[in-house]
Coordinates of N, CA and C in Angstrom, one line a residue:
A20 N 49.6 -178.0 -242.3 CA 50.0 -179.5 -242.5 C 50.1 -180.1 -241.0
F21 N 49.8 -181.3 -240.9 CA 49.9 -182.0 -239.5 C 51.1 -181.6 -238.9
L22 N 52.2 -182.0 -239.5 CA 53.4 -181.8 -239.0 C 53.8 -180.4 -238.4
D23 N 53.2 -179.5 -238.8 CA 53.4 -178.1 -238.4 C 52.9 -177.9 -236.8
G24 N 51.9 -178.7 -236.4 CA 51.3 -178.6 -235.3 C 52.0 -179.3 -234.1
I25 N 53.1 -180.0 -234.3 CA 53.9 -180.7 -233.3 C 55.1 -179.8 -233.3
D26 N 55.5 -179.5 -231.8 CA 56.7 -179.0 -231.4 C 57.9 -179.9 -231.5
P27 N 58.7 -179.9 -232.4 CA 59.8 -180.9 -232.3 C 60.7 -181.0 -231.1
M28 N 60.7 -179.7 -230.2 CA 61.4 -179.7 -229.1 C 60.8 -180.5 -227.9
E29 N 59.5 -180.6 -228.1 CA 58.6 -181.5 -227.1 C 59.5 -182.9 -227.1
H30 N 59.7 -183.5 -228.3 CA 60.4 -184.7 -228.6 C 61.9 -184.7 -228.4
A31 N 62.6 -183.6 -228.7 CA 64.1 -183.5 -228.3 C 64.3 -183.5 -227.0
H32 N 63.4 -182.9 -226.0 CA 63.2 -182.8 -224.6 C 63.3 -184.2 -223.9
G33 N 62.8 -185.1 -224.6 CA 62.5 -186.5 -224.1 C 63.7 -187.0 -223.9
Y34 N 64.9 -186.8 -224.7 CA 66.1 -187.3 -224.3 C 66.9 -186.7 -223.2
D35 N 66.4 -185.7 -222.6 CA 67.1 -185.0 -221.5 C 66.6 -185.5 -220.3
V36 N 65.4 -186.2 -220.4 CA 64.8 -186.8 -219.1 C 65.3 -188.0 -218.9
R37 N 65.5 -188.5 -217.5 CA 65.9 -189.9 -217.1 C 64.8 -190.4 -216.1
G38 N 64.0 -191.7 -216.8 CA 63.2 -192.3 -216.1 C 62.6 -192.0 -214.6
D39 N 61.9 -190.8 -214.5 CA 61.3 -190.6 -213.4 C 59.8 -190.9 -213.5
Q40 N 59.4 -192.1 -213.0 CA 58.2 -192.7 -213.0 C 57.3 -191.9 -212.1
S41 N 57.6 -191.2 -211.3 CA 56.7 -190.3 -210.1 C 56.1 -189.3 -211.0
K42 N 56.6 -189.0 -212.0 CA 55.8 -187.8 -212.9 C 55.3 -188.3 -214.2
G43 N 54.9 -189.5 -214.3 CA 54.2 -190.2 -215.4 C 55.0 -190.8 -216.3
L44 N 54.9 -190.5 -217.4 CA 55.5 -191.2 -218.8 C 56.9 -190.6 -219.2
A45 N 57.7 -189.9 -218.3 CA 58.8 -189.3 -218.4 C 59.8 -190.4 -219.2
N46 N 59.8 -191.7 -218.5 CA 60.7 -192.6 -219.3 C 60.3 -193.0 -220.6
A47 N 59.0 -192.8 -220.9 CA 58.6 -193.4 -222.2 C 58.8 -192.3 -223.4
L48 N 59.4 -191.1 -223.1 CA 59.5 -189.9 -224.1 C 60.3 -190.6 -225.5
P49 N 61.4 -191.2 -225.1 CA 62.1 -191.6 -226.3 C 61.3 -192.2 -227.3
E50 N 60.5 -193.1 -226.9 CA 59.6 -194.0 -227.7 C 59.0 -192.9 -228.7
F51 N 58.3 -191.8 -228.2 CA 57.7 -191.0 -229.1 C 58.6 -190.2 -230.0
G52 N 59.8 -189.9 -229.5 CA 60.9 -189.2 -230.4 C 61.2 -190.2 -231.5
G53 N 61.1 -191.4 -231.4 CA 61.5 -192.2 -232.5 C 60.3 -192.2 -233.5
H54 N 59.1 -192.1 -232.8 CA 57.6 -192.0 -233.8 C 57.9 -190.7 -234.6
Y55 N 58.4 -189.7 -233.9 CA 58.4 -188.3 -234.5 C 59.6 -188.5 -235.7
L56 N 60.6 -188.9 -235.6 CA 61.5 -189.0 -236.7 C 61.0 -189.9 -237.7
D57 N 60.3 -190.9 -237.3 CA 59.7 -191.7 -238.5 C 58.7 -190.6 -239.3
L58 N 57.8 -190.1 -238.6 CA 57.0 -189.0 -239.2 C 57.8 -187.9 -240.2
C59 N 58.8 -187.3 -239.6 CA 59.7 -186.7 -240.3 C 60.3 -187.2 -241.6
A60 N 60.9 -188.4 -241.5 CA 61.3 -189.2 -242.7 C 60.2 -189.2 -243.6
T61 N 58.9 -189.6 -243.3 CA 57.9 -189.7 -244.1 C 57.6 -188.5 -245.1
Y62 N 57.5 -187.3 -244.1 CA 57.1 -186.0 -244.8 C 58.1 -185.8 -245.7
W63 N 59.6 -185.9 -245.4 CA 60.5 -185.8 -246.2 C 60.6 -186.6 -247.8
E64 N 60.3 -187.8 -247.4 CA 60.3 -188.7 -248.5 C 58.9 -188.2 -249.6
K65 N 57.9 -188.1 -248.9 CA 56.6 -187.8 -249.8 C 56.6 -186.3 -250.3
R66 N 57.0 -185.3 -249.5 CA 57.0 -184.0 -249.9 C 58.2 -183.1 -250.0
R67 N 59.3 -183.7 -249.6 CA 60.6 -182.9 -249.5 C 60.4 -181.5 -248.6
D68 N 59.7 -181.9 -247.4 CA 59.1 -180.7 -246.6 C 60.5 -180.3 -245.9
D69 N 60.8 -179.0 -246.0 CA 62.1 -178.6 -245.4 C 62.0 -178.3 -243.9
A70 N 60.8 -178.4 -243.4 CA 60.3 -178.3 -241.7 C 60.7 -179.6 -241.2
A71 N 60.2 -180.7 -242.1 CA 60.3 -181.9 -241.5 C 62.0 -182.3 -241.4
L72 N 62.7 -181.8 -242.2 CA 64.3 -182.2 -242.3 C 64.8 -181.5 -241.1
K73 N 64.3 -180.1 -241.0 CA 64.9 -179.2 -240.0 C 64.5 -179.7 -238.5
N74 N 63.2 -180.2 -238.3 CA 62.8 -180.7 -237.1 C 63.4 -181.9 -236.7
G75 N 63.4 -182.9 -237.6 CA 63.9 -184.2 -237.4 C 65.5 -183.9 -236.8
R76 N 66.2 -183.1 -237.5 CA 67.6 -182.7 -237.0 C 67.5 -182.2 -235.8
K77 N 66.6 -181.8 -235.3 CA 66.6 -181.1 -233.9 C 66.7 -182.2 -232.9
V78 N 65.7 -183.3 -233.2 CA 65.6 -184.5 -232.5 C 66.9 -185.3 -232.5
V79 N 67.5 -185.6 -233.7 CA 68.8 -186.2 -233.8 C 70.0 -185.4 -232.9
A80 N 69.8 -184.1 -233.0 CA 70.8 -183.5 -232.0 C 70.6 -183.8 -230.6
A81 N 69.5 -183.9 -230.3 CA 69.1 -184.2 -228.7 C 69.4 -185.4 -228.3
V82 N 69.4 -186.4 -229.3 CA 69.8 -187.9 -229.3 C 71.3 -187.9 -229.1
E83 N 72.2 -187.3 -230.0 CA 73.6 -187.1 -229.9 C 73.9 -186.5 -228.7
K84 N 73.4 -185.6 -228.1 CA 73.7 -184.9 -226.9 C 73.6 -186.0 -225.7
N85 N 72.5 -186.9 -225.7 CA 72.3 -187.6 -224.6 C 72.8 -189.1 -224.7
I86 N 73.2 -189.5 -225.8 CA 73.7 -190.5 -225.9 C 75.1 -190.9 -225.1
D87 N 74.8 -192.2 -224.1 CA 76.3 -192.3 -223.3 C 77.1 -193.2 -224.2
A88 N 78.4 -193.4 -223.4 CA 79.6 -193.9 -223.8 C 79.0 -195.5 -224.5
E89 N 78.0 -196.2 -223.8 CA 77.9 -197.6 -224.4 C 76.9 -197.4 -225.5
G90 N 76.3 -196.0 -225.8 CA 75.3 -196.2 -226.9 C 74.1 -196.3 -226.6
Y91 N 73.6 -195.8 -225.2 CA 72.2 -196.0 -224.7 C 71.9 -194.5 -224.8
F92 N 70.6 -194.4 -225.2 CA 69.7 -193.2 -225.1 C 68.3 -193.3 -224.8
G93 N 67.9 -194.5 -224.1 CA 66.5 -194.9 -224.0 C 65.7 -194.5 -222.8
G94 N 66.2 -193.5 -222.0 CA 65.5 -192.7 -221.1 C 65.4 -193.2 -219.7
E95 N 66.1 -194.4 -219.5 CA 66.2 -194.9 -218.0 C 67.6 -194.7 -217.3
T96 N 67.5 -194.6 -216.1 CA 68.8 -194.6 -215.4 C 69.3 -196.1 -215.5
P97 N 70.4 -196.1 -215.1 CA 71.3 -197.3 -215.2 C 70.6 -198.6 -214.4
Q98 N 70.1 -198.2 -213.3 CA 69.7 -199.5 -212.7 C 68.4 -199.8 -213.2
H99 N 67.7 -199.3 -213.8 CA 66.4 -199.6 -214.4 C 66.4 -200.0 -216.0
R100 N 67.6 -200.0 -216.6 CA 67.7 -200.6 -217.9 C 67.6 -202.0 -218.0
L101 N 66.8 -202.4 -219.0 CA 66.2 -203.7 -218.9 C 65.3 -204.2 -218.1
A102 N 64.7 -203.4 -217.3 CA 63.6 -203.6 -216.2 C 62.2 -202.9 -216.6
R103 N 62.5 -201.8 -217.3 CA 61.2 -201.1 -217.4 C 61.0 -200.8 -219.2
F104 N 61.0 -199.6 -219.6 CA 60.9 -199.3 -221.0 C 62.2 -199.1 -221.6
S105 N 63.3 -199.4 -221.2 CA 64.7 -198.8 -221.9 C 64.7 -199.6 -223.0
V106 N 64.7 -200.9 -223.3 CA 65.0 -201.4 -224.5 C 63.8 -200.9 -225.6
W107 N 62.6 -201.0 -225.2 CA 61.5 -200.6 -226.0 C 61.8 -199.1 -226.4
N108 N 62.0 -198.1 -225.7 CA 62.4 -196.7 -226.0 C 63.4 -196.8 -227.0
Q109 N 64.5 -197.6 -226.7 CA 65.7 -197.5 -227.5 C 65.7 -198.0 -228.8
S110 N 64.7 -199.0 -229.0 CA 64.5 -199.8 -230.2 C 63.5 -198.6 -231.2
H111 N 62.5 -198.1 -230.5 CA 61.8 -197.2 -231.2 C 62.7 -196.0 -231.8
T112 N 63.7 -195.6 -230.9 CA 64.5 -194.4 -231.4 C 65.3 -194.8 -232.3
V113 N 66.0 -196.1 -232.2 CA 67.0 -196.6 -233.2 C 66.1 -196.6 -234.7
Y114 N 64.9 -197.1 -234.6 CA 63.9 -197.4 -235.9 C 64.1 -195.9 -236.4
G115 N 63.6 -194.9 -235.6 CA 63.3 -193.7 -236.1 C 64.4 -193.1 -236.7
L116 N 65.6 -193.2 -236.1 CA 66.8 -192.5 -236.4 C 67.3 -193.3 -237.9
A117 N 67.2 -194.7 -238.0 CA 67.5 -195.4 -239.2 C 66.5 -194.7 -240.3
R118 N 65.2 -194.6 -240.0 CA 64.2 -194.2 -240.7 C 64.7 -193.0 -241.4
F119 N 64.9 -191.9 -240.5 CA 65.4 -190.5 -240.9 C 66.6 -190.6 -241.9
A120 N 67.7 -191.5 -241.3 CA 68.7 -191.5 -242.1 C 68.6 -192.1 -243.4
A121 N 67.7 -193.1 -243.6 CA 67.6 -193.6 -244.9 C 66.9 -192.7 -245.8
A122 N 65.7 -191.9 -245.2 CA 65.1 -190.9 -246.2 C 66.1 -189.7 -246.4
T123 N 66.7 -189.0 -245.6 CA 67.5 -188.1 -245.7 C 69.0 -188.1 -246.1
G124 N 69.7 -189.1 -245.7 CA 70.9 -189.4 -246.0 C 71.8 -188.8 -244.6
D125 N 71.2 -188.5 -243.7 CA 71.6 -187.8 -242.5 C 72.8 -189.0 -241.8
A126 N 73.9 -188.4 -241.9 CA 74.9 -189.4 -241.2 C 74.9 -189.5 -239.9
T127 N 74.6 -188.4 -239.1 CA 74.6 -188.4 -237.7 C 73.5 -189.3 -237.2
A128 N 72.5 -189.4 -237.9 CA 71.2 -190.2 -237.6 C 71.5 -191.7 -237.8
R129 N 72.3 -191.8 -238.9 CA 72.6 -193.3 -239.2 C 73.7 -193.8 -238.1
K130 N 74.6 -192.9 -237.7 CA 75.7 -193.4 -236.7 C 75.3 -193.5 -235.5
L131 N 74.1 -192.8 -235.0 CA 73.4 -192.9 -233.8 C 72.3 -194.4 -233.8
A132 N 71.9 -194.7 -234.9 CA 71.0 -195.7 -235.1 C 71.9 -196.9 -234.8
L133 N 73.0 -197.0 -235.5 CA 73.8 -198.3 -235.2 C 74.5 -198.1 -233.9
A134 N 74.8 -197.2 -233.3 CA 75.4 -197.2 -231.9 C 74.3 -197.9 -230.9
G135 N 73.0 -197.2 -231.4 CA 71.9 -197.7 -230.3 C 71.4 -199.2 -230.5
A136 N 71.5 -199.6 -231.9 CA 71.1 -201.0 -232.0 C 72.3 -201.8 -231.5
D137 N 73.5 -201.4 -231.6 CA 74.7 -202.2 -231.0 C 74.3 -202.3 -229.6
W138 N 74.0 -201.2 -228.9 CA 73.6 -201.3 -227.4 C 72.5 -202.3 -227.1
I139 N 71.4 -202.5 -227.8 CA 70.4 -203.4 -227.7 C 70.9 -204.9 -227.7
V140 N 71.8 -205.0 -228.8 CA 72.3 -206.4 -229.2 C 73.3 -206.8 -228.1
R141 N 74.1 -205.7 -227.9 CA 75.1 -206.3 -226.5 C 74.4 -206.6 -225.4
R142 N 73.5 -205.8 -224.8 CA 72.7 -206.1 -223.8 C 71.6 -207.2 -223.8
M143 N 71.2 -207.5 -225.0 CA 70.3 -208.8 -225.2 C 71.2 -210.2 -225.1
S144 N 72.5 -209.9 -225.5 CA 73.4 -211.1 -225.7 C 74.4 -211.3 -224.5
S145 N 74.2 -210.4 -223.5 CA 75.3 -210.3 -222.5 C 75.1 -211.5 -221.3
G146 N 74.1 -212.3 -221.7 CA 74.0 -213.4 -220.6 C 73.1 -213.1 -219.4
S147 N 72.5 -211.8 -219.5 CA 71.7 -211.5 -218.3 C 70.5 -212.3 -218.1
S148 N 69.6 -211.9 -217.4 CA 68.3 -212.7 -217.1 C 67.3 -212.1 -218.1
A149 N 67.7 -211.0 -218.8 CA 66.6 -210.2 -219.6 C 66.5 -211.1 -221.1
T150 N 65.3 -210.9 -221.4 CA 64.9 -211.7 -222.6 C 64.2 -210.9 -223.5
F151 N 64.2 -211.1 -224.8 CA 63.2 -210.4 -225.7 C 61.7 -210.7 -225.4
T152 N 61.2 -209.8 -224.8 CA 59.7 -209.9 -224.1 C 58.7 -209.6 -225.2
S153 N 59.1 -209.0 -226.3 CA 58.3 -208.5 -227.1 C 58.7 -208.7 -228.6
S154 N 57.9 -209.1 -229.5 CA 58.4 -209.1 -230.8 C 58.9 -207.8 -231.5
T155 N 58.7 -206.8 -230.8 CA 58.9 -205.1 -231.4 C 60.4 -205.3 -231.6
V156 N 61.4 -205.6 -230.4 CA 62.7 -205.3 -230.6 C 63.3 -206.3 -231.7
P157 N 63.1 -207.6 -231.9 CA 63.7 -208.2 -232.8 C 63.3 -207.8 -234.4
S158 N 61.9 -207.4 -234.4 CA 61.4 -207.0 -235.9 C 62.0 -205.8 -236.0
A159 N 62.1 -204.7 -235.2 CA 62.8 -203.4 -235.5 C 64.3 -203.6 -235.8
L160 N 64.8 -204.4 -235.0 CA 66.2 -204.6 -235.5 C 66.5 -205.3 -236.9
T161 N 65.8 -206.1 -237.4 CA 65.5 -206.7 -238.5 C 65.2 -205.4 -239.7
R162 N 64.5 -204.7 -239.5 CA 64.1 -203.5 -240.2 C 65.4 -202.5 -240.3
I163 N 65.8 -202.3 -239.2 CA 67.0 -201.3 -239.0 C 68.2 -202.0 -239.8
S164 N 68.5 -203.2 -239.7 CA 69.5 -203.9 -240.4 C 69.3 -203.7 -241.8
R165 N 68.1 -204.1 -242.6 CA 68.1 -203.8 -243.8 C 68.1 -202.4 -244.3
M166 N 67.7 -201.4 -243.5 CA 67.9 -200.0 -243.9 C 69.2 -199.5 -243.7
T167 N 70.2 -199.9 -242.8 CA 71.4 -199.2 -242.6 C 72.4 -200.4 -243.2
S168 N 72.1 -201.4 -243.7 CA 73.2 -202.1 -244.5 C 74.0 -201.5 -245.6
P169 N 75.1 -201.7 -245.8 CA 75.8 -201.1 -246.7 C 75.3 -201.5 -248.3
C170 N 74.5 -202.5 -248.4 CA 74.1 -203.0 -249.7 C 72.8 -202.6 -249.8
S171 N 72.0 -201.8 -248.9 CA 70.6 -201.4 -249.1 C 70.6 -200.2 -250.1
P172 N 69.6 -200.0 -251.0 CA 69.6 -198.9 -251.7 C 69.3 -197.7 -250.8
R173 N 69.9 -196.8 -251.3 CA 69.7 -195.3 -250.4 C 68.7 -194.5 -251.3

């Protein structure tokens, strides 16, 4: 299967790296971790694939290990948050976590998705000069809200 050809640790490692532009896409790796979690969620929903559950949990554990006290895990150092890919990465990871939580019932993924979404909302409403420069963030937050709402079907 397609999922078998992807090393989950490649995606888990993306949360250990902090925004080194000199080495290419290091700061964009959390985006791909979020996509991978979405893939694992889909495989779990469609096939009840145990590898998808196990591999997704490896990425969830990496996010949990690397989340900071504010709820940030987007791959950028503090001085570059809101300036490069930080909100983009954060929103893709939050979406992946929320998808994985909704599909599998994983409480840790749900808790991390909510903490990460809270970080985005706090940063975007903090009165800084940053604005929503992409429709990705608000649309991801809307979808995340629908998936994590206590009223949502599980």
